[in-house]
mmCIF file of C-alpha atoms and ligand atoms in Angstrom:
data_model
loop_
_atom_site.group_PDB
_atom_site.id
_atom_site.type_symbol
_atom_site.label_atom_id
_atom_site.label_comp_id
_atom_site.label_asym_id
_atom_site.label_seq_id
_atom_site.Cartn_x
_atom_site.Cartn_y
_atom_site.Cartn_z
ATOM 1 C CA MET I 859 -83.895 4.486 44.775
ATOM 2 C CA ARG I 860 -86.561 5.812 47.075
ATOM 3 C CA ILE I 861 -89.590 3.559 46.578
ATOM 4 C CA VAL I 862 -92.829 5.157 47.742
ATOM 5 C CA ILE I 863 -95.986 3.040 47.708
ATOM 6 C CA LEU I 864 -99.140 5.132 47.835
ATOM 7 C CA GLU I 865 -102.745 4.103 48.270
ATOM 8 C CA SER I 866 -104.041 5.262 44.883
ATOM 9 C CA ALA I 867 -103.160 6.648 41.489
ATOM 10 C CA GLU I 868 -104.553 9.958 42.703
ATOM 11 C CA SER I 869 -102.049 10.055 45.586
ATOM 12 C CA VAL I 870 -99.274 9.324 43.066
ATOM 13 C CA SER I 871 -100.253 12.356 40.991
ATOM 14 C CA GLN I 872 -100.493 14.561 44.087
ATOM 15 C CA ARG I 873 -97.068 13.502 45.350
ATOM 16 C CA ALA I 874 -95.565 13.951 41.877
ATOM 17 C CA ALA I 875 -97.080 17.449 41.669
ATOM 18 C CA ASP I 876 -95.598 18.204 45.142
ATOM 19 C CA LEU I 877 -92.119 17.402 43.834
ATOM 20 C CA PHE I 878 -92.566 19.662 40.790
ATOM 21 C CA CYS I 879 -93.981 22.504 42.897
ATOM 22 C CA ASP I 880 -91.130 22.210 45.434
ATOM 23 C CA GLN I 881 -88.606 22.268 42.610
ATOM 24 C CA LEU I 882 -90.158 25.377 41.013
ATOM 25 C CA LYS I 883 -90.429 27.096 44.375
ATOM 26 C CA ARG I 884 -86.738 26.428 45.109
ATOM 27 C CA ASN I 885 -85.730 27.539 41.629
ATOM 28 C CA PRO I 886 -88.282 29.259 39.369
ATOM 29 C CA ASN I 887 -85.773 28.939 36.482
ATOM 30 C CA SER I 888 -85.748 25.148 36.745
ATOM 31 C CA VAL I 889 -85.178 22.931 33.734
ATOM 32 C CA LEU I 890 -87.872 20.260 33.773
ATOM 33 C CA GLY I 891 -87.786 16.979 31.863
ATOM 34 C CA LEU I 892 -91.309 15.955 30.875
ATOM 35 C CA ALA I 893 -92.983 12.727 29.798
ATOM 36 C CA THR I 894 -96.133 11.947 27.842
ATOM 37 C CA GLY I 895 -98.409 8.873 27.781
ATOM 38 C CA GLY I 896 -101.366 8.000 29.975
ATOM 39 C CA THR I 897 -99.678 7.976 33.392
ATOM 40 C CA PRO I 898 -98.582 11.638 33.725
ATOM 41 C CA VAL I 899 -101.949 13.083 32.649
ATOM 42 C CA ALA I 900 -103.256 13.104 36.235
ATOM 43 C CA THR I 901 -100.047 14.794 37.439
ATOM 44 C CA TYR I 902 -100.411 17.520 34.803
ATOM 45 C CA ARG I 903 -104.077 18.000 35.832
ATOM 46 C CA GLU I 904 -102.983 18.366 39.460
ATOM 47 C CA LEU I 905 -100.341 20.919 38.437
ATOM 48 C CA LEU I 906 -103.010 22.844 36.485
ATOM 49 C CA ARG I 907 -105.261 22.828 39.526
ATOM 50 C CA ARG I 908 -102.476 24.247 41.674
ATOM 51 C CA TYR I 909 -101.586 26.793 38.987
ATOM 52 C CA ASP I 910 -105.208 27.982 38.961
ATOM 53 C CA GLN I 911 -104.920 28.473 42.726
ATOM 54 C CA ASN I 912 -101.683 30.479 42.314
ATOM 55 C CA GLN I 913 -99.650 27.812 44.062
ATOM 56 C CA VAL I 914 -97.146 27.360 41.216
ATOM 57 C CA SER I 915 -95.833 29.287 38.223
ATOM 58 C CA PHE I 916 -93.999 28.039 35.125
ATOM 59 C CA GLU I 917 -93.157 31.531 33.891
ATOM 60 C CA HIS I 918 -89.393 31.112 34.110
ATOM 61 C CA ALA I 919 -89.173 27.351 33.601
ATOM 62 C CA THR I 920 -87.628 25.590 30.630
ATOM 63 C CA THR I 921 -88.830 22.137 29.567
ATOM 64 C CA PHE I 922 -87.419 19.285 27.520
ATOM 65 C CA ASN I 923 -89.669 16.402 26.544
ATOM 66 C CA LEU I 924 -88.278 12.912 26.470
ATOM 67 C CA ASP I 925 -89.363 11.898 23.019
ATOM 68 C CA GLU I 926 -91.440 12.481 19.914
ATOM 69 C CA TYR I 927 -92.886 10.258 17.203
ATOM 70 C CA VAL I 928 -91.177 10.445 13.814
ATOM 71 C CA GLY I 929 -93.621 10.873 10.937
ATOM 72 C CA LEU I 930 -96.349 12.870 12.699
ATOM 73 C CA GLU I 931 -96.740 16.597 12.017
ATOM 74 C CA PRO I 932 -96.299 18.643 15.229
ATOM 75 C CA ALA I 933 -99.988 19.606 14.858
ATOM 76 C CA HIS I 934 -101.101 15.926 14.679
ATOM 77 C CA GLU I 935 -103.425 15.172 17.583
ATOM 78 C CA GLN I 936 -101.148 12.382 18.831
ATOM 79 C CA SER I 937 -97.795 14.141 18.448
ATOM 80 C CA TYR I 938 -96.196 14.646 21.829
ATOM 81 C CA ARG I 939 -95.973 18.384 21.114
ATOM 82 C CA SER I 940 -99.793 18.460 20.755
ATOM 83 C CA PHE I 941 -100.190 16.317 23.865
ATOM 84 C CA MET I 942 -98.110 18.689 25.995
ATOM 85 C CA ASN I 943 -99.793 21.811 24.583
ATOM 86 C CA ARG I 944 -103.188 20.291 25.352
ATOM 87 C CA GLU I 945 -102.433 18.746 28.762
ATOM 88 C CA LEU I 946 -100.294 21.518 30.255
ATOM 89 C CA PHE I 947 -98.603 24.249 28.256
ATOM 90 C CA GLU I 948 -101.679 26.045 26.856
ATOM 91 C CA SER I 949 -103.207 26.410 30.303
ATOM 92 C CA VAL I 950 -100.229 27.706 32.293
ATOM 93 C CA ASP I 951 -97.898 30.723 32.072
ATOM 94 C CA ILE I 952 -95.013 28.864 30.425
ATOM 95 C CA ASP I 953 -93.166 30.556 27.551
ATOM 96 C CA LEU I 954 -93.697 28.150 24.609
ATOM 97 C CA ALA I 955 -90.303 29.193 23.212
ATOM 98 C CA GLN I 956 -88.790 27.545 26.294
ATOM 99 C CA THR I 957 -90.462 24.168 25.628
ATOM 100 C CA HIS I 958 -88.345 21.714 23.658
ATOM 101 C CA PHE I 959 -88.883 18.448 21.786
ATOM 102 C CA PRO I 960 -86.390 16.433 19.753
ATOM 103 C CA ALA I 961 -86.678 17.386 16.060
ATOM 104 C CA THR I 962 -88.052 14.637 13.834
ATOM 105 C CA LEU I 963 -87.214 16.029 10.383
ATOM 106 C CA GLY I 964 -83.980 16.023 8.378
ATOM 107 C CA ASP I 965 -80.887 14.165 9.566
ATOM 108 C CA LEU I 966 -82.098 12.462 12.760
ATOM 109 C CA THR I 967 -78.621 11.700 14.084
ATOM 110 C CA GLU I 968 -77.740 15.387 13.834
ATOM 111 C CA ALA I 969 -81.108 16.307 15.355
ATOM 112 C CA GLY I 970 -80.216 14.132 18.350
ATOM 113 C CA GLN I 971 -76.854 15.836 18.730
ATOM 114 C CA ARG I 972 -78.533 19.262 18.580
ATOM 115 C CA TYR I 973 -80.971 18.203 21.323
ATOM 116 C CA GLU I 974 -78.075 17.079 23.510
ATOM 117 C CA ALA I 975 -76.317 20.422 22.894
ATOM 118 C CA SER I 976 -79.417 22.411 23.856
ATOM 119 C CA LEU I 977 -79.757 20.381 27.053
ATOM 120 C CA VAL I 978 -76.176 21.245 27.971
ATOM 121 C CA GLU I 979 -76.725 24.896 27.065
ATOM 122 C CA ALA I 980 -79.790 25.009 29.360
ATOM 123 C CA GLY I 981 -77.631 23.709 32.226
ATOM 124 C CA GLY I 982 -79.032 20.158 32.336
ATOM 125 C CA ILE I 983 -82.310 18.839 33.687
ATOM 126 C CA ASP I 984 -83.107 19.562 37.339
ATOM 127 C CA LEU I 985 -86.071 17.206 37.640
ATOM 128 C CA GLN I 986 -86.945 14.503 35.097
ATOM 129 C CA LEU I 987 -90.384 12.888 35.057
ATOM 130 C CA LEU I 988 -90.611 9.342 33.663
ATOM 131 C CA GLY I 989 -93.281 6.747 33.028
ATOM 132 C CA ILE I 990 -92.402 3.149 32.246
ATOM 133 C CA GLY I 991 -93.476 0.908 29.366
ATOM 134 C CA THR I 992 -94.725 -2.612 30.054
ATOM 135 C CA ASP I 993 -91.526 -3.845 28.359
ATOM 136 C CA GLY I 994 -89.367 -1.773 30.732
ATOM 137 C CA HIS I 995 -88.672 1.131 28.387
ATOM 138 C CA ILE I 996 -88.056 4.644 29.679
ATOM 139 C CA ALA I 997 -88.607 7.386 27.127
ATOM 140 C CA PHE I 998 -88.524 5.226 23.967
ATOM 141 C CA ASN I 999 -85.373 3.328 24.947
ATOM 142 C CA GLU I 1000 -86.631 -0.117 24.127
ATOM 143 C CA PRO I 1001 -85.085 -3.305 25.611
ATOM 144 C CA GLY I 1002 -81.536 -3.717 24.315
ATOM 145 C CA SER I 1003 -80.844 0.037 24.213
ATOM 146 C CA SER I 1004 -77.353 0.959 25.345
ATOM 147 C CA LEU I 1005 -77.325 2.109 28.946
ATOM 148 C CA ALA I 1006 -75.049 4.950 27.751
ATOM 149 C CA SER I 1007 -77.256 5.974 24.801
ATOM 150 C CA ARG I 1008 -77.902 9.618 23.915
ATOM 151 C CA THR I 1009 -80.745 11.290 21.990
ATOM 152 C CA ARG I 1010 -81.230 9.427 18.702
ATOM 153 C CA PRO I 1011 -83.821 7.755 16.481
ATOM 154 C CA LYS I 1012 -85.182 4.524 17.929
ATOM 155 C CA ALA I 1013 -87.601 1.981 16.452
ATOM 156 C CA LEU I 1014 -90.572 1.092 18.650
ATOM 157 C CA THR I 1015 -91.243 -2.530 19.543
ATOM 158 C CA GLN I 1016 -94.477 -4.169 18.463
ATOM 159 C CA ARG I 1017 -95.480 -4.340 22.131
ATOM 160 C CA THR I 1018 -95.061 -0.586 22.627
ATOM 161 C CA ARG I 1019 -96.973 0.094 19.407
ATOM 162 C CA MET I 1020 -99.762 -2.179 20.623
ATOM 163 C CA ASP I 1021 -99.778 -0.491 24.069
ATOM 164 C CA ASN I 1022 -99.998 2.935 22.400
ATOM 165 C CA ALA I 1023 -102.578 1.924 19.764
ATOM 166 C CA ARG I 1024 -105.272 2.962 22.263
ATOM 167 C CA PHE I 1025 -104.455 6.598 21.450
ATOM 168 C CA PHE I 1026 -104.712 6.058 17.663
ATOM 169 C CA ASP I 1027 -107.430 4.888 15.235
ATOM 170 C CA SER I 1028 -105.594 1.628 14.545
ATOM 171 C CA LEU I 1029 -102.308 -0.181 15.196
ATOM 172 C CA GLU I 1030 -101.197 0.677 11.651
ATOM 173 C CA SER I 1031 -101.422 4.404 12.446
ATOM 174 C CA VAL I 1032 -98.937 4.134 15.352
ATOM 175 C CA PRO I 1033 -95.544 5.345 14.105
ATOM 176 C CA LYS I 1034 -92.730 2.795 13.990
ATOM 177 C CA LEU I 1035 -89.942 5.264 14.718
ATOM 178 C CA SER I 1036 -89.318 7.825 17.449
ATOM 179 C CA MET I 1037 -86.685 10.328 18.480
ATOM 180 C CA THR I 1038 -85.831 9.777 22.104
ATOM 181 C CA MET I 1039 -83.456 10.940 24.798
ATOM 182 C CA GLY I 1040 -81.035 8.128 25.546
ATOM 183 C CA ILE I 1041 -80.622 6.319 28.842
ATOM 184 C CA GLY I 1042 -77.329 8.177 29.332
ATOM 185 C CA THR I 1043 -79.162 11.461 28.712
ATOM 186 C CA ILE I 1044 -81.784 10.587 31.331
ATOM 187 C CA LEU I 1045 -79.146 9.534 33.872
ATOM 188 C CA ASP I 1046 -77.566 13.011 33.542
ATOM 189 C CA ALA I 1047 -80.664 14.587 35.157
ATOM 190 C CA LYS I 1048 -79.975 15.866 38.670
ATOM 191 C CA GLN I 1049 -83.137 14.271 40.049
ATOM 192 C CA ILE I 1050 -85.464 11.671 38.549
ATOM 193 C CA LEU I 1051 -89.073 10.874 39.353
ATOM 194 C CA LEU I 1052 -90.651 7.731 37.893
ATOM 195 C CA ILE I 1053 -94.387 7.200 38.284
ATOM 196 C CA ALA I 1054 -96.251 3.947 37.600
ATOM 197 C CA THR I 1055 -99.851 3.056 38.310
ATOM 198 C CA GLY I 1056 -102.096 0.090 37.635
ATOM 199 C CA GLN I 1057 -101.737 -3.649 37.713
ATOM 200 C CA ASN I 1058 -100.359 -3.875 34.169
ATOM 201 C CA LYS I 1059 -97.139 -2.216 35.428
ATOM 202 C CA SER I 1060 -96.621 -4.509 38.448
ATOM 203 C CA LYS I 1061 -94.380 -7.115 36.792
ATOM 204 C CA VAL I 1062 -92.122 -4.599 35.121
ATOM 205 C CA CYS I 1063 -91.857 -2.586 38.360
ATOM 206 C CA ARG I 1064 -90.598 -5.647 40.171
ATOM 207 C CA LYS I 1065 -88.056 -6.248 37.404
ATOM 208 C CA PHE I 1066 -86.587 -2.763 37.275
ATOM 209 C CA ILE I 1067 -86.567 -2.186 41.038
ATOM 210 C CA GLU I 1068 -85.523 -5.621 42.311
ATOM 211 C CA GLY I 1069 -83.932 -7.301 39.317
ATOM 212 C CA PRO I 1070 -80.430 -6.892 37.897
ATOM 213 C CA VAL I 1071 -79.314 -3.839 35.936
ATOM 214 C CA THR I 1072 -79.681 -4.948 32.352
ATOM 215 C CA ALA I 1073 -80.212 -3.376 28.938
ATOM 216 C CA LEU I 1074 -83.123 -5.814 28.582
ATOM 217 C CA VAL I 1075 -84.989 -3.776 31.223
ATOM 218 C CA PRO I 1076 -83.921 -0.209 30.389
ATOM 219 C CA ALA I 1077 -85.516 1.301 33.533
ATOM 220 C CA SER I 1078 -83.196 -0.851 35.678
ATOM 221 C CA ALA I 1079 -80.421 1.629 34.751
ATOM 222 C CA LEU I 1080 -82.069 3.991 37.259
ATOM 223 C CA GLN I 1081 -80.542 1.832 40.012
ATOM 224 C CA MET I 1082 -77.248 3.528 39.089
ATOM 225 C CA HIS I 1083 -78.555 7.062 39.714
ATOM 226 C CA PRO I 1084 -78.109 8.597 43.185
ATOM 227 C CA ARG I 1085 -81.379 10.540 43.311
ATOM 228 C CA VAL I 1086 -84.395 8.637 42.011
ATOM 229 C CA THR I 1087 -87.880 8.613 43.527
ATOM 230 C CA VAL I 1088 -90.320 5.943 42.344
ATOM 231 C CA LEU I 1089 -93.986 6.611 43.121
ATOM 232 C CA LEU I 1090 -96.246 3.558 42.794
ATOM 233 C CA ASP I 1091 -99.872 2.917 43.585
ATOM 234 C CA GLU I 1092 -100.779 -0.315 45.411
ATOM 235 C CA GLU I 1093 -101.575 -2.089 42.133
ATOM 236 C CA ALA I 1094 -98.253 -1.290 40.482
ATOM 237 C CA ALA I 1095 -96.476 -2.345 43.720
ATOM 238 C CA GLN I 1096 -98.300 -5.657 44.158
ATOM 239 C CA ASP I 1097 -95.481 -7.875 42.852
ATOM 240 C CA LEU I 1098 -92.641 -6.252 44.804
ATOM 241 C CA GLU I 1099 -90.896 -8.760 47.062
ATOM 242 C CA ARG I 1100 -89.666 -6.191 49.550
ATOM 243 C CA ALA I 1101 -92.740 -3.941 49.707
ATOM 244 C CA ASP I 1102 -92.883 -4.132 53.527
ATOM 245 C CA TYR I 1103 -89.303 -2.943 53.805
ATOM 246 C CA TYR I 1104 -89.939 0.006 51.417
ATOM 247 C CA ARG I 1105 -92.945 0.995 53.538
ATOM 248 C CA GLU I 1106 -90.841 0.891 56.727
ATOM 249 C CA VAL I 1107 -88.051 2.943 55.180
ATOM 250 C CA GLU I 1108 -90.566 5.466 53.880
ATOM 251 C CA ALA I 1109 -92.209 5.831 57.308
ATOM 252 C CA ILE I 1110 -88.801 6.592 58.868
ATOM 253 C CA GLN I 1111 -87.807 8.927 56.039
ATOM 254 C CA SER I 1112 -91.073 10.910 56.210
ATOM 255 C CA SER I 1113 -90.895 11.297 59.968
ATOM 256 C CA LEU I 1114 -87.320 12.619 59.630
ATOM 257 C CA GLU I 1115 -88.483 15.090 56.978
ATOM 258 C CA ASN I 1116 -91.424 16.209 59.123
ATOM 259 C CA GLN I 1117 -89.043 16.899 62.026
ATOM 260 C CA ASN I 1118 -86.969 19.107 59.740
ATOM 261 C CA THR I 1119 -89.881 21.242 58.527
HETATM 262 C C1 F6R W 439 -93.574 8.980 26.919
HETATM 263 C C2 F6R W 439 -92.571 7.998 27.284
HETATM 264 C C3 F6R W 439 -92.890 6.571 27.516
HETATM 265 C C4 F6R W 439 -94.064 6.357 28.480
HETATM 266 C C5 F6R W 439 -94.349 4.864 28.629
HETATM 267 C C6 F6R W 439 -95.523 4.598 29.541
HETATM 268 O O1 F6R W 439 -92.989 10.264 26.783
HETATM 269 O O2 F6R W 439 -91.457 8.389 27.357
HETATM 270 O O3 F6R W 439 -91.761 5.927 28.030
HETATM 271 O O4 F6R W 439 -93.752 6.913 29.721
HETATM 272 O O5 F6R W 439 -94.607 4.320 27.363
HETATM 273 O O6 F6R W 439 -96.679 5.086 28.942
HETATM 274 P P1 F6R W 439 -98.083 5.079 29.731
HETATM 275 O O7 F6R W 439 -97.961 6.123 30.795
HETATM 276 O O8 F6R W 439 -99.083 5.486 28.662
HETATM 277 O O9 F6R W 439 -98.281 3.726 30.248
#
């Protein structure tokens, strides 16, 4: 994993937007894996800013979101479909028919299999954006999820529901069930970008970066992927034991990249 510690949450969103813009420049037909929640909002705002300045286009891109709540209408203010429409899709040139979410109606096991099939049909995800839950979840793969899991229904933990209650009127209104890509699905992405900001993510960042690979910390499975970038602000990085080493490696890596450009 490439661990990049940046001075602020703003720098994290700028660097994340750089990666998306580079990807779309290299391949305008890219398949992007997208995340919701509080952390990526600043990245989407930065992408919108660059779109407004004609620095990036989503015209030929296809997107797959990680997850969706079960039990909310797509038009519900807190559905992830509404979130993405509001935060990104409605303000850029993306074709909404090319934006995908796991279905949350009917037979959920079959809906998961259909989502997997459409991912394969699209050629797989080129760049997957992830946040991380305070309990170590990625997408809604809660602790204990199989490291080989595929898209399926998954119950949310009380902790995740409490973390997400800030977006709802009350804890009771937070759905108990989600449809989520599995950890195996996420690991199939060609490149992965995880972003984490703020002090409340510092303990879990230490666990998934420096601890053992374990289903109890689902994000630790990313240690098995050959192409993962983790962007952290200083607060999220404050508990890392080897922060100095990551900074040294990053300084060398960036100077090599600058020589090549
Ligand atoms: C959302 C998702 C979740 C969030 C995680 C962190 O699509 O997959 O795993 O990334 O819950 O959420 P925030 O960014 O709100 O702390």
